[in-house]
């Protein structure tokens, strides 16, 4: 009986120790650890579900698409007709006339030069996808949990060699920054400017016709700065830095937290935004 009570006491002590909330350091504007705060439960209690994140991201990504189609007259703007059988050629419609290379050439078919495409694209295609609300919430929570795993952040390609701790939390004094130069100084003191520089260096011309369609440049993703709704200008001060994105903690988007459907985005939290997570993802 004594051994049983001792075993139960040790088990209870171990359970309390394991259930204790881990702490995360809060960095000051000079990059030094100011104080600590409890890590929100969403980082430790949520399972990592890359399968759910990938499916939700794929479907959410489609909701930005605009309807487009090819001209309904494309490929059929000639009075072509088949020559029929008995002339030892295929029965594809052929361009009429004479005196030019064009006459007698196959037309209309998707296998012909100058013909229409197979199954021409129409504007009434089902472009968008409905995503289940609870599935979206699980995907966002899973992406948040993955952003606190250094191995996944490094595997995504972020440069975090000089970052003191992940997740990276900075004091609320950062929300008073309004100048980009001051924001750059803060990022350098936190050790994440190397990741911003990597993104800036990767900026290049897009391949293909997208260059003509208002998406001329591409670049790698840098850190995501997450602030509260009472931000005084920190989000605006970093938005001109290449590769840096900003988000409001009350409106987190999976497309920002897991770009390309890949977990492990490097996030910079203000203390207020981090504290808000327990209220949002209890």
mmCIF file of C-alpha atoms in Angstrom:
data_model
loop_
_atom_site.group_PDB
_atom_site.id
_atom_site.type_symbol
_atom_site.label_atom_id
_atom_site.label_comp_id
_atom_site.label_asym_id
_atom_site.label_seq_id
_atom_site.Cartn_x
_atom_site.Cartn_y
_atom_site.Cartn_z
ATOM 1 C CA UNK A 1 0.000 0.000 0.000
ATOM 2 C CA UNK A 2 2.865 2.384 0.779
ATOM 3 C CA UNK A 3 4.482 1.564 -2.571
ATOM 4 C CA UNK A 4 1.198 2.220 -4.347
ATOM 5 C CA UNK A 5 0.809 5.654 -2.743
ATOM 6 C CA UNK A 6 4.442 6.509 -3.579
ATOM 7 C CA UNK A 7 3.916 5.465 -7.200
ATOM 8 C CA UNK A 8 0.754 7.584 -7.419
ATOM 9 C CA UNK A 9 2.563 10.572 -5.892
ATOM 10 C CA UNK A 10 5.387 10.324 -8.453
ATOM 11 C CA UNK A 11 2.888 9.937 -11.280
ATOM 12 C CA UNK A 12 0.966 13.026 -10.161
ATOM 13 C CA UNK A 13 4.181 15.054 -9.849
ATOM 14 C CA UNK A 14 5.254 13.973 -13.315
ATOM 15 C CA UNK A 15 1.818 14.805 -14.772
ATOM 16 C CA UNK A 16 1.884 18.300 -13.276
ATOM 17 C CA UNK A 17 5.413 18.852 -14.533
ATOM 18 C CA UNK A 18 4.459 17.756 -18.057
ATOM 19 C CA UNK A 19 1.284 19.845 -18.074
ATOM 20 C CA UNK A 20 3.122 23.001 -17.006
ATOM 21 C CA UNK A 21 2.979 25.691 -19.677
ATOM 22 C CA UNK A 22 6.373 26.246 -21.359
ATOM 23 C CA UNK A 23 7.665 29.794 -21.392
ATOM 24 C CA UNK A 24 8.826 31.939 -24.294
ATOM 25 C CA UNK A 25 11.165 34.924 -24.032
ATOM 26 C CA UNK A 26 10.026 38.414 -24.994
ATOM 27 C CA UNK A 27 12.735 40.341 -26.845
ATOM 28 C CA UNK A 28 13.199 44.063 -26.292
ATOM 29 C CA UNK A 29 13.858 46.546 -29.114
ATOM 30 C CA UNK A 30 17.614 46.093 -28.612
ATOM 31 C CA UNK A 31 17.313 42.329 -29.130
ATOM 32 C CA UNK A 32 17.876 41.379 -25.491
ATOM 33 C CA UNK A 33 15.481 39.171 -23.572
ATOM 34 C CA UNK A 34 13.193 41.444 -21.554
ATOM 35 C CA UNK A 35 10.864 39.017 -19.771
ATOM 36 C CA UNK A 36 8.950 35.787 -20.300
ATOM 37 C CA UNK A 37 5.380 34.798 -20.992
ATOM 38 C CA UNK A 38 3.490 31.514 -21.136
ATOM 39 C CA UNK A 39 3.405 29.888 -24.562
ATOM 40 C CA UNK A 40 -0.208 29.738 -25.833
ATOM 41 C CA UNK A 41 -1.763 26.283 -25.839
ATOM 42 C CA UNK A 42 -2.291 26.299 -29.618
ATOM 43 C CA UNK A 43 1.464 25.788 -30.070
ATOM 44 C CA UNK A 44 1.657 22.695 -27.883
ATOM 45 C CA UNK A 45 -1.795 21.094 -28.071
ATOM 46 C CA UNK A 46 -2.436 21.200 -31.827
ATOM 47 C CA UNK A 47 -1.311 18.226 -33.935
ATOM 48 C CA UNK A 48 0.728 18.934 -37.061
ATOM 49 C CA UNK A 49 -1.508 18.032 -40.009
ATOM 50 C CA UNK A 50 0.330 18.760 -43.278
ATOM 51 C CA UNK A 51 -2.330 16.780 -45.157
ATOM 52 C CA UNK A 52 -5.151 19.061 -43.934
ATOM 53 C CA UNK A 53 -3.044 22.183 -44.519
ATOM 54 C CA UNK A 54 -2.260 21.132 -48.084
ATOM 55 C CA UNK A 55 -5.912 20.390 -48.981
ATOM 56 C CA UNK A 56 -7.262 23.587 -47.382
ATOM 57 C CA UNK A 57 -4.536 25.705 -48.962
ATOM 58 C CA UNK A 58 -5.203 24.238 -52.417
ATOM 59 C CA UNK A 59 -8.926 25.010 -52.172
ATOM 60 C CA UNK A 60 -8.538 28.465 -50.589
ATOM 61 C CA UNK A 61 -6.019 29.420 -53.263
ATOM 62 C CA UNK A 62 -8.662 28.885 -55.954
ATOM 63 C CA UNK A 63 -10.959 31.498 -54.413
ATOM 64 C CA UNK A 64 -8.799 34.335 -55.776
ATOM 65 C CA UNK A 65 -9.343 33.274 -59.383
ATOM 66 C CA UNK A 66 -11.248 35.448 -61.830
ATOM 67 C CA UNK A 67 -13.365 33.854 -64.553
ATOM 68 C CA UNK A 68 -11.630 33.788 -67.938
ATOM 69 C CA UNK A 69 -12.173 32.016 -71.225
ATOM 70 C CA UNK A 70 -11.021 31.841 -74.842
ATOM 71 C CA UNK A 71 -12.997 33.502 -77.607
ATOM 72 C CA UNK A 72 -15.876 31.335 -78.764
ATOM 73 C CA UNK A 73 -14.821 32.042 -82.379
ATOM 74 C CA UNK A 74 -11.164 31.102 -81.847
ATOM 75 C CA UNK A 75 -9.968 28.474 -84.329
ATOM 76 C CA UNK A 76 -13.155 28.322 -86.392
ATOM 77 C CA UNK A 77 -12.960 31.548 -88.368
ATOM 78 C CA UNK A 78 -12.655 29.868 -91.762
ATOM 79 C CA UNK A 79 -15.217 28.173 -93.994
ATOM 80 C CA UNK A 80 -13.557 24.763 -93.746
ATOM 81 C CA UNK A 81 -15.319 21.570 -94.850
ATOM 82 C CA UNK A 82 -14.267 17.945 -95.041
ATOM 83 C CA UNK A 83 -13.291 16.506 -98.435
ATOM 84 C CA UNK A 84 -15.129 13.319 -97.456
ATOM 85 C CA UNK A 85 -13.901 9.821 -98.237
ATOM 86 C CA UNK A 86 -12.243 8.496 -101.369
ATOM 87 C CA UNK A 87 -9.338 10.954 -101.610
ATOM 88 C CA UNK A 88 -6.892 9.060 -99.383
ATOM 89 C CA UNK A 89 -6.728 11.852 -96.787
ATOM 90 C CA UNK A 90 -8.224 12.187 -93.326
ATOM 91 C CA UNK A 91 -11.760 13.497 -92.967
ATOM 92 C CA UNK A 92 -10.764 16.578 -90.949
ATOM 93 C CA UNK A 93 -12.342 19.838 -92.235
ATOM 94 C CA UNK A 94 -10.009 21.559 -94.716
ATOM 95 C CA UNK A 95 -9.561 25.225 -95.692
ATOM 96 C CA UNK A 96 -11.122 25.973 -99.114
ATOM 97 C CA UNK A 97 -9.643 27.968 -102.000
ATOM 98 C CA UNK A 98 -6.389 27.766 -103.902
ATOM 99 C CA UNK A 99 -3.207 29.595 -104.789
ATOM 100 C CA UNK A 100 -1.814 29.564 -101.253
ATOM 101 C CA UNK A 101 -0.299 27.154 -98.741
ATOM 102 C CA UNK A 102 -3.287 27.631 -96.456
ATOM 103 C CA UNK A 103 -5.824 25.998 -98.763
ATOM 104 C CA UNK A 104 -6.218 22.307 -98.132
ATOM 105 C CA UNK A 105 -4.775 22.524 -94.633
ATOM 106 C CA UNK A 106 -6.698 20.898 -91.770
ATOM 107 C CA UNK A 107 -8.774 23.268 -89.661
ATOM 108 C CA UNK A 108 -11.046 23.454 -86.592
ATOM 109 C CA UNK A 109 -9.648 20.398 -84.775
ATOM 110 C CA UNK A 110 -7.527 20.740 -81.656
ATOM 111 C CA UNK A 111 -4.815 18.708 -83.423
ATOM 112 C CA UNK A 112 -4.618 21.219 -86.303
ATOM 113 C CA UNK A 113 -2.436 24.273 -86.644
ATOM 114 C CA UNK A 114 -4.696 27.285 -86.113
ATOM 115 C CA UNK A 115 -7.535 25.144 -84.775
ATOM 116 C CA UNK A 116 -9.454 25.524 -81.506
ATOM 117 C CA UNK A 117 -8.273 24.038 -78.222
ATOM 118 C CA UNK A 118 -9.757 20.862 -76.810
ATOM 119 C CA UNK A 119 -12.767 21.603 -74.574
ATOM 120 C CA UNK A 120 -12.500 25.418 -74.862
ATOM 121 C CA UNK A 121 -12.419 27.174 -71.504
ATOM 122 C CA UNK A 122 -15.718 28.820 -70.514
ATOM 123 C CA UNK A 123 -16.521 31.492 -67.945
ATOM 124 C CA UNK A 124 -19.133 29.288 -66.279
ATOM 125 C CA UNK A 125 -16.544 26.819 -65.011
ATOM 126 C CA UNK A 126 -16.699 26.209 -61.241
ATOM 127 C CA UNK A 127 -13.726 28.364 -60.255
ATOM 128 C CA UNK A 128 -14.138 28.593 -56.469
ATOM 129 C CA UNK A 129 -14.287 26.019 -53.695
ATOM 130 C CA UNK A 130 -16.183 25.954 -50.413
ATOM 131 C CA UNK A 131 -13.951 24.987 -47.475
ATOM 132 C CA UNK A 132 -15.353 23.636 -44.224
ATOM 133 C CA UNK A 133 -15.020 26.150 -41.375
ATOM 134 C CA UNK A 134 -13.675 23.679 -38.800
ATOM 135 C CA UNK A 135 -11.231 22.335 -41.386
ATOM 136 C CA UNK A 136 -9.937 25.860 -42.015
ATOM 137 C CA UNK A 137 -9.562 26.456 -38.280
ATOM 138 C CA UNK A 138 -7.641 23.192 -37.826
ATOM 139 C CA UNK A 139 -5.345 24.094 -40.724
ATOM 140 C CA UNK A 140 -4.594 27.551 -39.265
ATOM 141 C CA UNK A 141 -3.979 26.113 -35.789
ATOM 142 C CA UNK A 142 -1.693 23.433 -37.244
ATOM 143 C CA UNK A 143 0.256 26.060 -39.202
ATOM 144 C CA UNK A 144 0.661 28.092 -36.006
ATOM 145 C CA UNK A 145 1.977 25.054 -34.124
ATOM 146 C CA UNK A 146 4.447 24.307 -36.934
ATOM 147 C CA UNK A 147 5.749 27.898 -36.869
ATOM 148 C CA UNK A 148 7.081 27.186 -33.341
ATOM 149 C CA UNK A 149 9.195 24.199 -34.454
ATOM 150 C CA UNK A 150 12.702 25.424 -35.421
ATOM 151 C CA UNK A 151 13.398 22.358 -37.577
ATOM 152 C CA UNK A 152 10.323 23.008 -39.735
ATOM 153 C CA UNK A 153 11.109 26.731 -40.014
ATOM 154 C CA UNK A 154 14.638 25.915 -41.195
ATOM 155 C CA UNK A 155 13.354 23.201 -43.540
ATOM 156 C CA UNK A 156 11.139 25.802 -45.200
ATOM 157 C CA UNK A 157 14.297 27.711 -46.089
ATOM 158 C CA UNK A 158 14.267 30.572 -43.578
ATOM 159 C CA UNK A 159 17.617 31.908 -42.339
ATOM 160 C CA UNK A 160 17.378 31.715 -38.539
ATOM 161 C CA UNK A 161 21.032 31.215 -37.558
ATOM 162 C CA UNK A 162 21.081 34.360 -35.399
ATOM 163 C CA UNK A 163 17.528 34.202 -34.056
ATOM 164 C CA UNK A 164 17.538 33.784 -30.273
ATOM 165 C CA UNK A 165 14.345 31.767 -29.952
ATOM 166 C CA UNK A 166 11.451 30.400 -31.976
ATOM 167 C CA UNK A 167 8.656 31.473 -31.738
ATOM 168 C CA UNK A 168 10.073 34.996 -31.811
ATOM 169 C CA UNK A 169 8.195 37.459 -29.591
ATOM 170 C CA UNK A 170 9.023 41.165 -29.373
ATOM 171 C CA UNK A 171 7.722 43.644 -26.803
ATOM 172 C CA UNK A 172 4.686 45.805 -27.548
ATOM 173 C CA UNK A 173 7.002 48.812 -27.844
ATOM 174 C CA UNK A 174 7.618 47.634 -31.410
ATOM 175 C CA UNK A 175 4.081 48.726 -32.338
ATOM 176 C CA UNK A 176 5.120 52.354 -31.877
ATOM 177 C CA UNK A 177 7.689 52.116 -34.709
ATOM 178 C CA UNK A 178 6.551 54.123 -37.734
ATOM 179 C CA UNK A 179 9.730 54.408 -39.849
ATOM 180 C CA UNK A 180 11.079 51.643 -42.070
ATOM 181 C CA UNK A 181 14.666 52.471 -41.064
ATOM 182 C CA UNK A 182 13.770 51.873 -37.390
ATOM 183 C CA UNK A 183 12.017 48.629 -38.328
ATOM 184 C CA UNK A 184 15.159 47.457 -40.159
ATOM 185 C CA UNK A 185 17.214 48.210 -37.041
ATOM 186 C CA UNK A 186 14.780 46.114 -34.985
ATOM 187 C CA UNK A 187 14.936 43.203 -37.437
ATOM 188 C CA UNK A 188 18.738 43.328 -37.329
ATOM 189 C CA UNK A 189 18.763 43.298 -33.532
ATOM 190 C CA UNK A 190 16.393 40.304 -33.538
ATOM 191 C CA UNK A 191 18.614 38.417 -35.994
ATOM 192 C CA UNK A 192 15.974 38.005 -38.721
ATOM 193 C CA UNK A 193 17.258 40.596 -41.200
ATOM 194 C CA UNK A 194 19.362 37.908 -42.890
ATOM 195 C CA UNK A 195 16.092 36.256 -43.943
ATOM 196 C CA UNK A 196 14.796 39.583 -45.314
ATOM 197 C CA UNK A 197 18.046 40.077 -47.233
ATOM 198 C CA UNK A 198 17.715 36.553 -48.669
ATOM 199 C CA UNK A 199 14.234 37.421 -49.951
ATOM 200 C CA UNK A 200 15.409 40.721 -51.438
ATOM 201 C CA UNK A 201 18.302 38.996 -53.203
ATOM 202 C CA UNK A 202 15.956 36.381 -54.694
ATOM 203 C CA UNK A 203 13.762 38.947 -56.489
ATOM 204 C CA UNK A 204 13.793 38.089 -60.170
ATOM 205 C CA UNK A 205 11.744 38.238 -63.361
ATOM 206 C CA UNK A 206 8.904 35.763 -63.581
ATOM 207 C CA UNK A 207 9.124 33.178 -66.330
ATOM 208 C CA UNK A 208 6.355 32.988 -68.918
ATOM 209 C CA UNK A 209 3.508 35.297 -69.871
ATOM 210 C CA UNK A 210 2.846 36.386 -66.277
ATOM 211 C CA UNK A 211 5.389 39.163 -66.934
ATOM 212 C CA UNK A 212 2.744 40.829 -69.125
ATOM 213 C CA UNK A 213 -0.065 40.359 -66.601
ATOM 214 C CA UNK A 214 0.874 42.583 -63.658
ATOM 215 C CA UNK A 215 2.922 39.918 -61.865
ATOM 216 C CA UNK A 216 6.308 40.671 -63.366
ATOM 217 C CA UNK A 217 8.533 39.772 -60.401
ATOM 218 C CA UNK A 218 8.826 36.818 -58.029
ATOM 219 C CA UNK A 219 10.720 36.468 -54.768
ATOM 220 C CA UNK A 220 11.041 34.091 -51.823
ATOM 221 C CA UNK A 221 8.912 34.577 -48.723
ATOM 222 C CA UNK A 222 10.506 36.300 -45.717
ATOM 223 C CA UNK A 223 9.205 36.636 -42.144
ATOM 224 C CA UNK A 224 5.553 37.234 -41.277
ATOM 225 C CA UNK A 225 4.978 40.077 -38.794
ATOM 226 C CA UNK A 226 1.871 39.502 -36.653
ATOM 227 C CA UNK A 227 0.455 42.466 -34.701
ATOM 228 C CA UNK A 228 -2.715 43.427 -32.817
ATOM 229 C CA UNK A 229 -5.498 45.700 -34.007
ATOM 230 C CA UNK A 230 -4.143 48.655 -31.968
ATOM 231 C CA UNK A 231 -0.877 48.679 -33.906
ATOM 232 C CA UNK A 232 0.458 52.230 -34.267
ATOM 233 C CA UNK A 233 2.385 51.673 -37.501
ATOM 234 C CA UNK A 234 4.796 48.733 -37.127
ATOM 235 C CA UNK A 235 2.951 46.792 -39.824
ATOM 236 C CA UNK A 236 3.127 49.770 -42.187
ATOM 237 C CA UNK A 237 6.812 50.308 -41.494
ATOM 238 C CA UNK A 238 7.785 46.791 -42.679
ATOM 239 C CA UNK A 239 5.365 46.381 -45.587
ATOM 240 C CA UNK A 240 7.818 47.934 -48.068
ATOM 241 C CA UNK A 241 10.508 45.349 -47.276
ATOM 242 C CA UNK A 242 10.795 42.650 -49.934
ATOM 243 C CA UNK A 243 9.345 39.322 -48.845
ATOM 244 C CA UNK A 244 7.984 40.602 -45.503
ATOM 245 C CA UNK A 245 4.234 40.163 -44.937
ATOM 246 C CA UNK A 246 2.041 41.464 -42.132
ATOM 247 C CA UNK A 247 -1.072 40.027 -40.487
ATOM 248 C CA UNK A 248 -3.545 40.893 -37.755
ATOM 249 C CA UNK A 249 -3.715 38.183 -35.090
ATOM 250 C CA UNK A 250 -7.519 38.335 -35.200
ATOM 251 C CA UNK A 251 -7.579 37.650 -38.947
ATOM 252 C CA UNK A 252 -4.850 35.067 -39.531
ATOM 253 C CA UNK A 253 -4.838 33.558 -43.010
ATOM 254 C CA UNK A 254 -3.524 30.120 -43.937
ATOM 255 C CA UNK A 255 -2.141 31.509 -47.203
ATOM 256 C CA UNK A 256 0.224 33.671 -45.104
ATOM 257 C CA UNK A 257 1.021 31.090 -42.417
ATOM 258 C CA UNK A 258 1.783 28.251 -44.854
ATOM 259 C CA UNK A 259 2.713 29.688 -48.282
ATOM 260 C CA UNK A 260 2.478 27.050 -50.989
ATOM 261 C CA UNK A 261 0.865 24.708 -48.481
ATOM 262 C CA UNK A 262 4.210 24.205 -46.701
ATOM 263 C CA UNK A 263 4.348 24.430 -42.898
ATOM 264 C CA UNK A 264 6.965 26.415 -40.973
ATOM 265 C CA UNK A 265 6.676 30.141 -41.784
ATOM 266 C CA UNK A 266 9.018 32.327 -39.725
ATOM 267 C CA UNK A 267 6.740 34.544 -37.604
ATOM 268 C CA UNK A 268 7.555 37.665 -35.563
ATOM 269 C CA UNK A 269 4.930 38.223 -32.863
ATOM 270 C CA UNK A 270 4.288 41.255 -30.723
ATOM 271 C CA UNK A 271 3.630 40.370 -27.094
ATOM 272 C CA UNK A 272 0.020 41.519 -27.341
ATOM 273 C CA UNK A 273 -0.598 39.390 -30.425
ATOM 274 C CA UNK A 274 0.899 36.318 -28.760
ATOM 275 C CA UNK A 275 -1.228 36.838 -25.638
ATOM 276 C CA UNK A 276 -4.350 37.090 -27.811
ATOM 277 C CA UNK A 277 -3.925 33.528 -29.117
ATOM 278 C CA UNK A 278 -5.228 31.880 -25.945
ATOM 279 C CA UNK A 279 -8.441 33.846 -26.357
ATOM 280 C CA UNK A 280 -8.792 33.008 -30.055
ATOM 281 C CA UNK A 281 -7.655 29.367 -30.025
ATOM 282 C CA UNK A 282 -8.619 28.182 -26.553
#
